PDB file of C-alpha atoms in Angstrom:
ATOM      1  CA  MET Y   1     -22.730 -62.253 -24.941  1.00 57.00           C
ATOM      2  CA  PRO Y   2     -22.466 -60.338 -28.470  1.00 62.00           C
ATOM      3  CA  ALA Y   3     -18.826 -59.258 -29.235  1.00 60.00           C
ATOM      4  CA  ALA Y   4     -19.968 -55.359 -29.579  1.00 60.00           C
ATOM      5  CA  ALA Y   5     -21.272 -55.567 -25.776  1.00 66.00           C
ATOM      6  CA  VAL Y   6     -17.862 -56.069 -24.113  1.00 68.00           C
ATOM      7  CA  LYS Y   7     -16.390 -52.827 -23.981  1.00 66.00           C
ATOM      8  CA  PRO Y   8     -12.727 -52.553 -23.661  1.00 67.00           C
ATOM      9  CA  LYS Y   9     -11.080 -51.055 -20.522  1.00 65.00           C
ATOM     10  CA  PRO Y  10     -10.504 -47.269 -20.879  1.00 59.00           C
ATOM     11  CA  LEU Y  11      -6.929 -46.327 -20.788  1.00 60.00           C
ATOM     12  CA  PRO Y  12      -6.034 -44.964 -17.382  1.00 57.00           C
ATOM     13  CA  THR Y  13      -5.709 -41.145 -17.851  1.00 56.00           C
ATOM     14  CA  GLN Y  14      -4.671 -38.570 -14.801  1.00 50.00           C
ATOM     15  CA  SER Y  15      -8.192 -39.023 -13.054  1.00 52.00           C
ATOM     16  CA  THR Y  16      -8.092 -42.900 -13.311  1.00 50.00           C
ATOM     17  CA  ALA Y  17      -4.331 -43.965 -12.957  1.00 48.00           C
ATOM     18  CA  LYS Y  18      -3.061 -45.925  -9.512  1.00 57.00           C
ATOM     19  CA  ARG Y  19      -0.440 -43.174  -8.866  1.00 55.00           C
ATOM     20  CA  SER Y  20      -0.760 -39.563  -9.434  1.00 48.00           C
ATOM     21  CA  VAL Y  21       0.909 -38.447 -13.206  1.00 45.00           C
ATOM     22  CA  GLN Y  22       3.695 -36.053 -12.804  1.00 47.00           C
ATOM     23  CA  LEU Y  23       3.368 -32.817 -14.974  1.00 44.00           C
ATOM     24  CA  ASP Y  24       6.459 -30.681 -13.762  1.00 51.00           C
ATOM     25  CA  LEU Y  25       9.129 -32.846 -15.869  1.00 48.00           C
ATOM     26  CA  PRO Y  26      11.558 -30.191 -17.383  1.00 53.00           C
ATOM     27  CA  TYR Y  27      10.823 -28.926 -20.586  1.00 57.00           C
ATOM     28  CA  VAL Y  28      12.300 -30.914 -23.635  1.00 61.00           C
ATOM     29  CA  PRO Y  29      11.892 -30.052 -26.997  1.00 64.00           C
ATOM     30  CA  VAL Y  30      10.625 -32.425 -29.627  1.00 69.00           C
ATOM     31  CA  ALA Y  31      12.624 -33.414 -32.215  1.00 82.00           C
ATOM     32  CA  LYS Y  32      12.869 -30.812 -35.158  1.00 82.00           C
ATOM     33  CA  ARG Y  33      12.192 -31.801 -38.421  1.00 87.00           C
ATOM     34  CA  PRO Y  34      12.771 -29.809 -41.652  1.00 90.00           C
ATOM     35  CA  LEU Y  35      10.092 -27.781 -43.092  1.00 89.00           C
ATOM     36  CA  PRO Y  36       8.580 -28.924 -46.075  1.00 90.00           C
ATOM     37  CA  ALA Y  37      10.093 -27.826 -49.193  1.00 93.00           C
ATOM     38  CA  GLY Y  38       8.751 -26.074 -52.323  1.00 95.00           C
ATOM     39  CA  ARG Y  39       6.888 -23.269 -50.724  1.00 95.00           C
ATOM     40  CA  PRO Y  40       7.379 -19.783 -51.368  1.00 95.00           C
ATOM     41  CA  ARG Y  41       9.697 -17.763 -48.917  1.00 95.00           C
ATOM     42  CA  GLU Y  42       6.955 -15.659 -47.337  1.00 96.00           C
ATOM     43  CA  TRP Y  43       5.489 -18.620 -46.094  1.00 95.00           C
ATOM     44  CA  TYR Y  44       8.873 -19.934 -43.939  1.00 95.00           C
ATOM     45  CA  MET Y  45       9.236 -16.063 -42.663  1.00 95.00           C
ATOM     46  CA  ALA Y  46       5.433 -16.009 -41.579  1.00 96.00           C
ATOM     47  CA  HIS Y  47       5.723 -19.519 -40.482  1.00 95.00           C
ATOM     48  CA  ASN Y  48       8.829 -18.809 -38.078  1.00 94.00           C
ATOM     49  CA  ARG Y  49       6.907 -15.766 -37.074  1.00 96.00           C
ATOM     50  CA  ARG Y  50       4.300 -17.223 -35.235  1.00 95.00           C
ATOM     51  CA  LEU Y  51       6.562 -19.954 -33.744  1.00 93.00           C
ATOM     52  CA  LYS Y  52       8.539 -16.966 -32.318  1.00 95.00           C
ATOM     53  CA  ALA Y  53       5.288 -15.174 -31.639  1.00 96.00           C
ATOM     54  CA  MET Y  54       4.250 -18.134 -29.419  1.00 93.00           C
ATOM     55  CA  ARG Y  55       7.283 -18.815 -27.899  1.00 92.00           C
ATOM     56  CA  LEU Y  56       7.139 -15.217 -26.300  1.00 94.00           C
ATOM     57  CA  ALA Y  57       3.549 -16.021 -25.396  1.00 94.00           C
ATOM     58  CA  ILE Y  58       4.038 -18.803 -23.536  1.00 91.00           C
ATOM     59  CA  ALA Y  59       6.727 -16.928 -21.756  1.00 91.00           C
ATOM     60  CA  LEU Y  60       4.996 -13.899 -21.054  1.00 92.00           C
ATOM     61  CA  LEU Y  61       2.267 -16.261 -19.196  1.00 90.00           C
ATOM     62  CA  ASP Y  62       5.115 -18.122 -17.137  1.00 89.00           C
ATOM     63  CA  LEU Y  63       5.726 -14.169 -16.140  1.00 89.00           C
ATOM     64  CA  GLY Y  64       2.248 -13.652 -15.167  1.00 90.00           C
ATOM     65  CA  VAL Y  65       1.295 -11.405 -18.010  1.00 91.00           C
ATOM     66  CA  TYR Y  66      -2.423 -12.761 -18.981  1.00 91.00           C
ATOM     67  CA  LEU Y  67      -3.773  -9.825 -20.302  1.00 93.00           C
ATOM     68  CA  PRO Y  68      -2.764  -7.744 -24.016  1.00 94.00           C
ATOM     69  CA  ASN Y  69      -2.758  -4.519 -22.377  1.00 94.00           C
ATOM     70  CA  GLN Y  70      -0.164  -5.544 -20.141  1.00 93.00           C
ATOM     71  CA  ALA Y  71       2.181  -6.725 -22.794  1.00 94.00           C
ATOM     72  CA  ARG Y  72       3.782  -3.480 -24.247  1.00 96.00           C
ATOM     73  CA  ASN Y  73       6.392  -3.739 -26.805  1.00 96.00           C
ATOM     74  CA  GLU Y  74       9.215  -3.105 -23.903  1.00 96.00           C
ATOM     75  CA  LYS Y  75       7.682  -6.261 -22.142  1.00 96.00           C
ATOM     76  CA  ILE Y  76       7.853  -8.386 -25.041  1.00 96.00           C
ATOM     77  CA  ARG Y  77      10.942  -7.702 -26.060  1.00 97.00           C
ATOM     78  CA  SER Y  78      12.797  -8.051 -22.517  1.00 94.00           C
ATOM     79  CA  THR Y  79      11.174 -11.422 -22.249  1.00 93.00           C
ATOM     80  CA  ALA Y  80      12.786 -11.966 -25.687  1.00 94.00           C
ATOM     81  CA  GLU Y  81      16.000 -11.217 -23.893  1.00 93.00           C
ATOM     82  CA  LEU Y  82      15.492 -13.271 -20.669  1.00 91.00           C
ATOM     83  CA  ILE Y  83      14.441 -16.746 -22.805  1.00 89.00           C
ATOM     84  CA  GLY Y  84      17.385 -16.002 -25.094  1.00 89.00           C
ATOM     85  CA  VAL Y  85      15.738 -15.301 -28.784  1.00 91.00           C
ATOM     86  CA  HIS Y  86      16.187 -12.043 -30.886  1.00 94.00           C
ATOM     87  CA  PRO Y  87      14.534  -9.086 -30.246  1.00 96.00           C
ATOM     88  CA  PRO Y  88      10.902  -9.119 -32.129  1.00 97.00           C
ATOM     89  CA  SER Y  89       9.735  -6.628 -34.110  1.00 97.00           C
ATOM     90  CA  ASP Y  90       6.689  -4.549 -33.855  1.00 97.00           C
ATOM     91  CA  THR Y  91       4.687  -6.734 -35.929  1.00 96.00           C
ATOM     92  CA  THR Y  92       5.660  -9.917 -34.082  1.00 97.00           C
ATOM     93  CA  CYS Y  93       4.977  -8.192 -30.660  1.00 97.00           C
ATOM     94  CA  HIS Y  94       1.383  -7.395 -32.428  1.00 97.00           C
ATOM     95  CA  MET Y  95       1.433 -10.795 -32.845  1.00 97.00           C
ATOM     96  CA  VAL Y  96       2.039 -12.083 -29.479  1.00 96.00           C
ATOM     97  CA  ARG Y  97      -0.660  -9.619 -28.323  1.00 96.00           C
ATOM     98  CA  ALA Y  98      -2.953 -11.594 -30.327  1.00 95.00           C
ATOM     99  CA  PHE Y  99      -1.988 -14.617 -28.986  1.00 94.00           C
ATOM    100  CA  LEU Y 100      -2.867 -13.666 -25.903  1.00 93.00           C
ATOM    101  CA  ARG Y 101      -5.790 -11.972 -26.809  1.00 92.00           C
ATOM    102  CA  TYR Y 102      -7.507 -15.459 -28.468  1.00 85.00           C
ATOM    103  CA  ASN Y 103      -6.449 -17.805 -26.600  1.00 65.00           C
ATOM    104  CA  ARG Y 104      -8.328 -16.971 -23.301  1.00 63.00           C
TER     105      ARG Y 104
END
């Protein structure tokens, strides 16, 4: 039998595993690494703004806010207070709504 005809056994996934895969484990953030050096300051500011907007969008989705028109600035800022981040600017609030709009 040629070696190409022997197919390796696929790795078990949630659908093929013998026991169920537990998905609701407590959230543990990944280890932080330093950002790459040598970029302009504006790049770091935009990067951190995107990260903050993504955290807020995820928190809003967890709270049941799925549409951008449900996410007013006041709602986004109260969610920021709830999850313990500084209140976002109008620009960050706009970015959160964009995440909700385009990630549907």
